[in-house]
Amino acid sequence: MELKDNEKFLNNSNAQPLTFFLTGIPDLKAAQVWIFIPFCLLYIIALSGNSMILFVVLREPSLHEPMYYFLSMLSATDLGLSLCTLSTTLGVFWLEAREINLNACIAQMFFLHGFTFMESGVLLAMAFDRFVAICDPLRYTTILTNARIAQIGMSMLIRNVAVMLPVVLFVKRLSFCRSTVLSHSYCYHVNVIQLSCTDNRINSILGLFALFSTTGFDCPCILLSYVLIIRSVLSIASSEEQKKAFNTCISHISAVAIFYIPLISLSLVHRYGHSAPPFVHTIMANVFLLIPPVLNPIIYSVKTKQIRKAIRKVLIQKQIPLVKNTDEATEVIIVTEVGVYSFSGGFAYASEEYGNTNKDMNLQQCCSREDEELAKF
């Protein structure tokens, strides 16, 4: 099949081909329909998990803090990273929809690498958050204000656009007169420029500059922040306080590891692993894209008590107010997963003679009882 795809362009050396051909997993073409099932499940986990994190952070006032704002940025980035490859990856494995035109390929490349660099920047911001919280806790709220968090997010966005625009624009100047079969189920910059039959040295330089100015800068800064954090924590006399301080960093360290290890491995395989079997490139490429979005919400849900509590509250506390109107009073029955409560406020009657005193007292008692029941979970 790949030879037939290549033959379509062998005699077209002076024209820019309009399409590339994506690849599933070589040598496992017969099993690609079955491979679609786990990939589909992974995408569902990634989309639902990160959507849940975003929802609870936006919904719960107790999570409106710098740490959780950065976590919501990470979840939004993981959502974008999953969505930009969802259609092509599942299309290749399920429908054998392998063709992608040049403009769509360039657009996917822009968002794919843009979200990758964005995730690296968010991880750096989260490392800075942990550094301030542990090394300078008294100034935490004055350093990480809402305005400064917004500035950090905007600066990361501007940086990614600035480094990615030249990269994708210079792809347009390349000519592809030989093979147009990509080794992945999506458009990856290194993979695309290697198929060019013209000089691609400028593209390689731009790609390396984009990589080193983003992840190449962020990774050492994250390592430096943890060196300072470890030094600060070791100066604490109490071993219990040391353990508590390190526990606040476990989730972030895990997120850094599952992002940078596959990224560095994939870059090394692409540049130096030309003798590696084709399926190694494909599997590593898909692992790099899916592992962080799938595992990040799981890690933060398991290791962060506040996130776990907020998710449990969303899943358990489904309140359905049932209002019974009468001429003299209004009775509200709140049905939850943990019990049934009712209160009557004499709304129409009390609003004239007593204000809302009785209603407020009964409502407060009802809610306090409900909170006690939820605390048991």
PDB file of N, CA and C in Angstrom, residues 171-225:
ATOM      1  N   VAL A 171       7.612  25.508   6.444  1.00  0.00           N
ATOM      2  CA  VAL A 171       7.235  24.218   5.859  1.00  0.00           C
ATOM      3  C   VAL A 171       6.575  24.433   4.501  1.00  0.00           C
ATOM      4  N   LYS A 172       5.878  25.563   4.341  1.00  0.00           N
ATOM      5  CA  LYS A 172       5.191  25.860   3.080  1.00  0.00           C
ATOM      6  C   LYS A 172       6.160  26.001   1.907  1.00  0.00           C
ATOM      7  N   ARG A 173       7.407  26.372   2.189  1.00  0.00           N
ATOM      8  CA  ARG A 173       8.368  26.588   1.110  1.00  0.00           C
ATOM      9  C   ARG A 173       9.011  25.295   0.628  1.00  0.00           C
ATOM     10  N   LEU A 174       8.795  24.200   1.335  1.00  0.00           N
ATOM     11  CA  LEU A 174       9.403  22.927   0.965  1.00  0.00           C
ATOM     12  C   LEU A 174       8.668  22.277  -0.195  1.00  0.00           C
ATOM     13  N   SER A 175       9.399  21.475  -0.949  1.00  0.00           N
ATOM     14  CA  SER A 175       8.807  20.672  -2.022  1.00  0.00           C
ATOM     15  C   SER A 175       8.932  19.201  -1.651  1.00  0.00           C
ATOM     16  N   PHE A 176       7.878  18.460  -1.956  1.00  0.00           N
ATOM     17  CA  PHE A 176       7.841  17.036  -1.624  1.00  0.00           C
ATOM     18  C   PHE A 176       7.643  16.265  -2.919  1.00  0.00           C
ATOM     19  N   CYS A 177       8.734  15.715  -3.436  1.00  0.00           N
ATOM     20  CA  CYS A 177       8.661  15.045  -4.731  1.00  0.00           C
ATOM     21  C   CYS A 177       8.948  13.551  -4.622  1.00  0.00           C
ATOM     22  N   ARG A 178       9.186  13.074  -3.432  1.00  0.00           N
ATOM     23  CA  ARG A 178       9.416  11.641  -3.253  1.00  0.00           C
ATOM     24  C   ARG A 178       8.265  11.066  -2.432  1.00  0.00           C
ATOM     25  N   SER A 179       8.605  10.370  -1.369  1.00  0.00           N
ATOM     26  CA  SER A 179       7.578   9.765  -0.529  1.00  0.00           C
ATOM     27  C   SER A 179       6.813  10.833   0.243  1.00  0.00           C
ATOM     28  N   THR A 180       5.521  10.649   0.365  1.00  0.00           N
ATOM     29  CA  THR A 180       4.698  11.531   1.203  1.00  0.00           C
ATOM     30  C   THR A 180       3.972  10.708   2.266  1.00  0.00           C
ATOM     31  N   VAL A 181       4.546   9.577   2.608  1.00  0.00           N
ATOM     32  CA  VAL A 181       3.964   8.713   3.632  1.00  0.00           C
ATOM     33  C   VAL A 181       4.620   9.041   4.973  1.00  0.00           C
ATOM     34  N   LEU A 182       3.840   9.567   5.896  1.00  0.00           N
ATOM     35  CA  LEU A 182       4.337   9.899   7.227  1.00  0.00           C
ATOM     36  C   LEU A 182       4.407   8.637   8.086  1.00  0.00           C
ATOM     37  N   SER A 183       5.237   8.662   9.093  1.00  0.00           N
ATOM     38  CA  SER A 183       5.409   7.472   9.935  1.00  0.00           C
ATOM     39  C   SER A 183       4.516   7.493  11.163  1.00  0.00           C
ATOM     40  N   HIS A 184       3.618   8.497  11.256  1.00  0.00           N
ATOM     41  CA  HIS A 184       2.717   8.603  12.402  1.00  0.00           C
ATOM     42  C   HIS A 184       1.278   8.753  11.924  1.00  0.00           C
ATOM     43  N   SER A 185       0.371   8.750  12.885  1.00  0.00           N
ATOM     44  CA  SER A 185      -1.043   8.985  12.579  1.00  0.00           C
ATOM     45  C   SER A 185      -1.399  10.462  12.704  1.00  0.00           C
ATOM     46  N   TYR A 186      -0.394  11.320  12.739  1.00  0.00           N
ATOM     47  CA  TYR A 186      -0.587  12.768  12.778  1.00  0.00           C
ATOM     48  C   TYR A 186       0.661  13.415  12.182  1.00  0.00           C
ATOM     49  N   CYS A 187       0.612  14.722  11.971  1.00  0.00           N
ATOM     50  CA  CYS A 187       1.726  15.443  11.349  1.00  0.00           C
ATOM     51  C   CYS A 187       2.704  15.928  12.413  1.00  0.00           C
ATOM     52  N   TYR A 188       3.911  15.413  12.353  1.00  0.00           N
ATOM     53  CA  TYR A 188       4.977  15.760  13.293  1.00  0.00           C
ATOM     54  C   TYR A 188       6.072  16.465  12.509  1.00  0.00           C
ATOM     55  N   HIS A 189       6.556  17.593  13.005  1.00  0.00           N
ATOM     56  CA  HIS A 189       7.422  18.468  12.213  1.00  0.00           C
ATOM     57  C   HIS A 189       8.660  17.751  11.680  1.00  0.00           C
ATOM     58  N   VAL A 190       9.381  17.059  12.540  1.00  0.00           N
ATOM     59  CA  VAL A 190      10.603  16.374  12.103  1.00  0.00           C
ATOM     60  C   VAL A 190      10.288  15.355  11.024  1.00  0.00           C
ATOM     61  N   ASN A 191       9.201  14.642  11.179  1.00  0.00           N
ATOM     62  CA  ASN A 191       8.789  13.627  10.217  1.00  0.00           C
ATOM     63  C   ASN A 191       8.450  14.245   8.863  1.00  0.00           C
ATOM     64  N   VAL A 192       7.777  15.391   8.868  1.00  0.00           N
ATOM     65  CA  VAL A 192       7.356  16.046   7.622  1.00  0.00           C
ATOM     66  C   VAL A 192       8.555  16.587   6.853  1.00  0.00           C
ATOM     67  N   ILE A 193       9.457  17.294   7.525  1.00  0.00           N
ATOM     68  CA  ILE A 193      10.569  17.918   6.795  1.00  0.00           C
ATOM     69  C   ILE A 193      11.560  16.880   6.283  1.00  0.00           C
ATOM     70  N   GLN A 194      11.608  15.701   6.908  1.00  0.00           N
ATOM     71  CA  GLN A 194      12.493  14.650   6.411  1.00  0.00           C
ATOM     72  C   GLN A 194      12.042  14.108   5.060  1.00  0.00           C
ATOM     73  N   LEU A 195      10.783  14.319   4.703  1.00  0.00           N
ATOM     74  CA  LEU A 195      10.265  13.853   3.417  1.00  0.00           C
ATOM     75  C   LEU A 195      10.518  14.841   2.293  1.00  0.00           C
ATOM     76  N   SER A 196      11.056  16.008   2.604  1.00  0.00           N
ATOM     77  CA  SER A 196      11.271  17.040   1.592  1.00  0.00           C
ATOM     78  C   SER A 196      12.426  16.668   0.675  1.00  0.00           C
ATOM     79  N   CYS A 197      12.292  17.050  -0.605  1.00  0.00           N
ATOM     80  CA  CYS A 197      13.377  16.814  -1.557  1.00  0.00           C
ATOM     81  C   CYS A 197      14.181  18.092  -1.799  1.00  0.00           C
ATOM     82  N   THR A 198      13.911  19.148  -1.037  1.00  0.00           N
ATOM     83  CA  THR A 198      14.684  20.385  -1.113  1.00  0.00           C
ATOM     84  C   THR A 198      15.463  20.569   0.189  1.00  0.00           C
ATOM     85  N   ASP A 199      16.294  21.599   0.214  1.00  0.00           N
ATOM     86  CA  ASP A 199      17.132  21.860   1.383  1.00  0.00           C
ATOM     87  C   ASP A 199      16.253  22.217   2.585  1.00  0.00           C
ATOM     88  N   ASN A 200      16.355  21.429   3.631  1.00  0.00           N
ATOM     89  CA  ASN A 200      15.513  21.664   4.809  1.00  0.00           C
ATOM     90  C   ASN A 200      16.328  22.062   6.036  1.00  0.00           C
ATOM     91  N   ARG A 201      17.543  22.567   5.811  1.00  0.00           N
ATOM     92  CA  ARG A 201      18.386  22.929   6.946  1.00  0.00           C
ATOM     93  C   ARG A 201      17.786  24.070   7.764  1.00  0.00           C
ATOM     94  N   ILE A 202      17.174  25.041   7.083  1.00  0.00           N
ATOM     95  CA  ILE A 202      16.540  26.149   7.810  1.00  0.00           C
ATOM     96  C   ILE A 202      15.406  25.623   8.676  1.00  0.00           C
ATOM     97  N   ASN A 203      14.648  24.682   8.133  1.00  0.00           N
ATOM     98  CA  ASN A 203      13.547  24.097   8.908  1.00  0.00           C
ATOM     99  C   ASN A 203      14.058  23.352  10.136  1.00  0.00           C
ATOM    100  N   SER A 204      15.158  22.622   9.968  1.00  0.00           N
ATOM    101  CA  SER A 204      15.738  21.904  11.109  1.00  0.00           C
ATOM    102  C   SER A 204      16.226  22.874  12.176  1.00  0.00           C
ATOM    103  N   ILE A 205      16.859  23.968  11.729  1.00  0.00           N
ATOM    104  CA  ILE A 205      17.356  24.969  12.684  1.00  0.00           C
ATOM    105  C   ILE A 205      16.198  25.618  13.430  1.00  0.00           C
ATOM    106  N   LEU A 206      15.135  25.976  12.696  1.00  0.00           N
ATOM    107  CA  LEU A 206      13.967  26.585  13.335  1.00  0.00           C
ATOM    108  C   LEU A 206      13.306  25.617  14.315  1.00  0.00           C
ATOM    109  N   GLY A 207      13.234  24.341  13.924  1.00  0.00           N
ATOM    110  CA  GLY A 207      12.641  23.350  14.814  1.00  0.00           C
ATOM    111  C   GLY A 207      13.444  23.174  16.090  1.00  0.00           C
ATOM    112  N   LEU A 208      14.781  23.124  15.947  1.00  0.00           N
ATOM    113  CA  LEU A 208      15.634  22.993  17.128  1.00  0.00           C
ATOM    114  C   LEU A 208      15.558  24.239  18.005  1.00  0.00           C
ATOM    115  N   PHE A 209      15.499  25.419  17.359  1.00  0.00           N
ATOM    116  CA  PHE A 209      15.373  26.660  18.135  1.00  0.00           C
ATOM    117  C   PHE A 209      14.069  26.670  18.927  1.00  0.00           C
ATOM    118  N   ALA A 210      12.972  26.254  18.281  1.00  0.00           N
ATOM    119  CA  ALA A 210      11.680  26.203  18.977  1.00  0.00           C
ATOM    120  C   ALA A 210      11.736  25.234  20.151  1.00  0.00           C
ATOM    121  N   LEU A 211      12.402  24.101  19.949  1.00  0.00           N
ATOM    122  CA  LEU A 211      12.493  23.091  21.009  1.00  0.00           C
ATOM    123  C   LEU A 211      13.329  23.589  22.188  1.00  0.00           C
ATOM    124  N   PHE A 212      14.508  24.171  21.886  1.00  0.00           N
ATOM    125  CA  PHE A 212      15.404  24.595  22.966  1.00  0.00           C
ATOM    126  C   PHE A 212      14.925  25.865  23.661  1.00  0.00           C
ATOM    127  N   SER A 213      14.179  26.727  22.940  1.00  0.00           N
ATOM    128  CA  SER A 213      13.692  27.958  23.565  1.00  0.00           C
ATOM    129  C   SER A 213      12.446  27.724  24.410  1.00  0.00           C
ATOM    130  N   THR A 214      11.884  26.547  24.328  1.00  0.00           N
ATOM    131  CA  THR A 214      10.697  26.229  25.135  1.00  0.00           C
ATOM    132  C   THR A 214      11.032  25.118  26.128  1.00  0.00           C
ATOM    133  N   THR A 215      10.947  23.876  25.697  1.00  0.00           N
ATOM    134  CA  THR A 215      11.231  22.765  26.615  1.00  0.00           C
ATOM    135  C   THR A 215      12.692  22.744  27.056  1.00  0.00           C
ATOM    136  N   GLY A 216      13.598  23.151  26.160  1.00  0.00           N
ATOM    137  CA  GLY A 216      15.014  23.193  26.520  1.00  0.00           C
ATOM    138  C   GLY A 216      15.324  24.225  27.586  1.00  0.00           C
ATOM    139  N   PHE A 217      14.505  25.266  27.667  1.00  0.00           N
ATOM    140  CA  PHE A 217      14.644  26.273  28.722  1.00  0.00           C
ATOM    141  C   PHE A 217      13.866  25.876  29.969  1.00  0.00           C
ATOM    142  N   ASP A 218      12.670  25.339  29.772  1.00  0.00           N
ATOM    143  CA  ASP A 218      11.786  25.032  30.901  1.00  0.00           C
ATOM    144  C   ASP A 218      12.328  23.907  31.774  1.00  0.00           C
ATOM    145  N   CYS A 219      12.836  22.854  31.147  1.00  0.00           N
ATOM    146  CA  CYS A 219      13.273  21.677  31.909  1.00  0.00           C
ATOM    147  C   CYS A 219      14.395  21.999  32.899  1.00  0.00           C
ATOM    148  N   PRO A 220      15.477  22.696  32.492  1.00  0.00           N
ATOM    149  CA  PRO A 220      16.498  23.054  33.487  1.00  0.00           C
ATOM    150  C   PRO A 220      15.965  23.967  34.589  1.00  0.00           C
ATOM    151  N   CYS A 221      15.034  24.869  34.243  1.00  0.00           N
ATOM    152  CA  CYS A 221      14.460  25.750  35.264  1.00  0.00           C
ATOM    153  C   CYS A 221      13.648  24.950  36.286  1.00  0.00           C
ATOM    154  N   ILE A 222      12.936  23.929  35.809  1.00  0.00           N
ATOM    155  CA  ILE A 222      12.183  23.066  36.729  1.00  0.00           C
ATOM    156  C   ILE A 222      13.141  22.312  37.647  1.00  0.00           C
ATOM    157  N   LEU A 223      14.221  21.784  37.064  1.00  0.00           N
ATOM    158  CA  LEU A 223      15.217  21.079  37.884  1.00  0.00           C
ATOM    159  C   LEU A 223      15.836  22.013  38.919  1.00  0.00           C
ATOM    160  N   LEU A 224      16.142  23.248  38.504  1.00  0.00           N
ATOM    161  CA  LEU A 224      16.721  24.217  39.433  1.00  0.00           C
ATOM    162  C   LEU A 224      15.757  24.534  40.574  1.00  0.00           C
ATOM    163  N   SER A 225      14.480  24.687  40.238  1.00  0.00           N
ATOM    164  CA  SER A 225      13.490  24.996  41.278  1.00  0.00           C
ATOM    165  C   SER A 225      13.413  23.873  42.309  1.00  0.00           C
TER     166      SER A 225
END
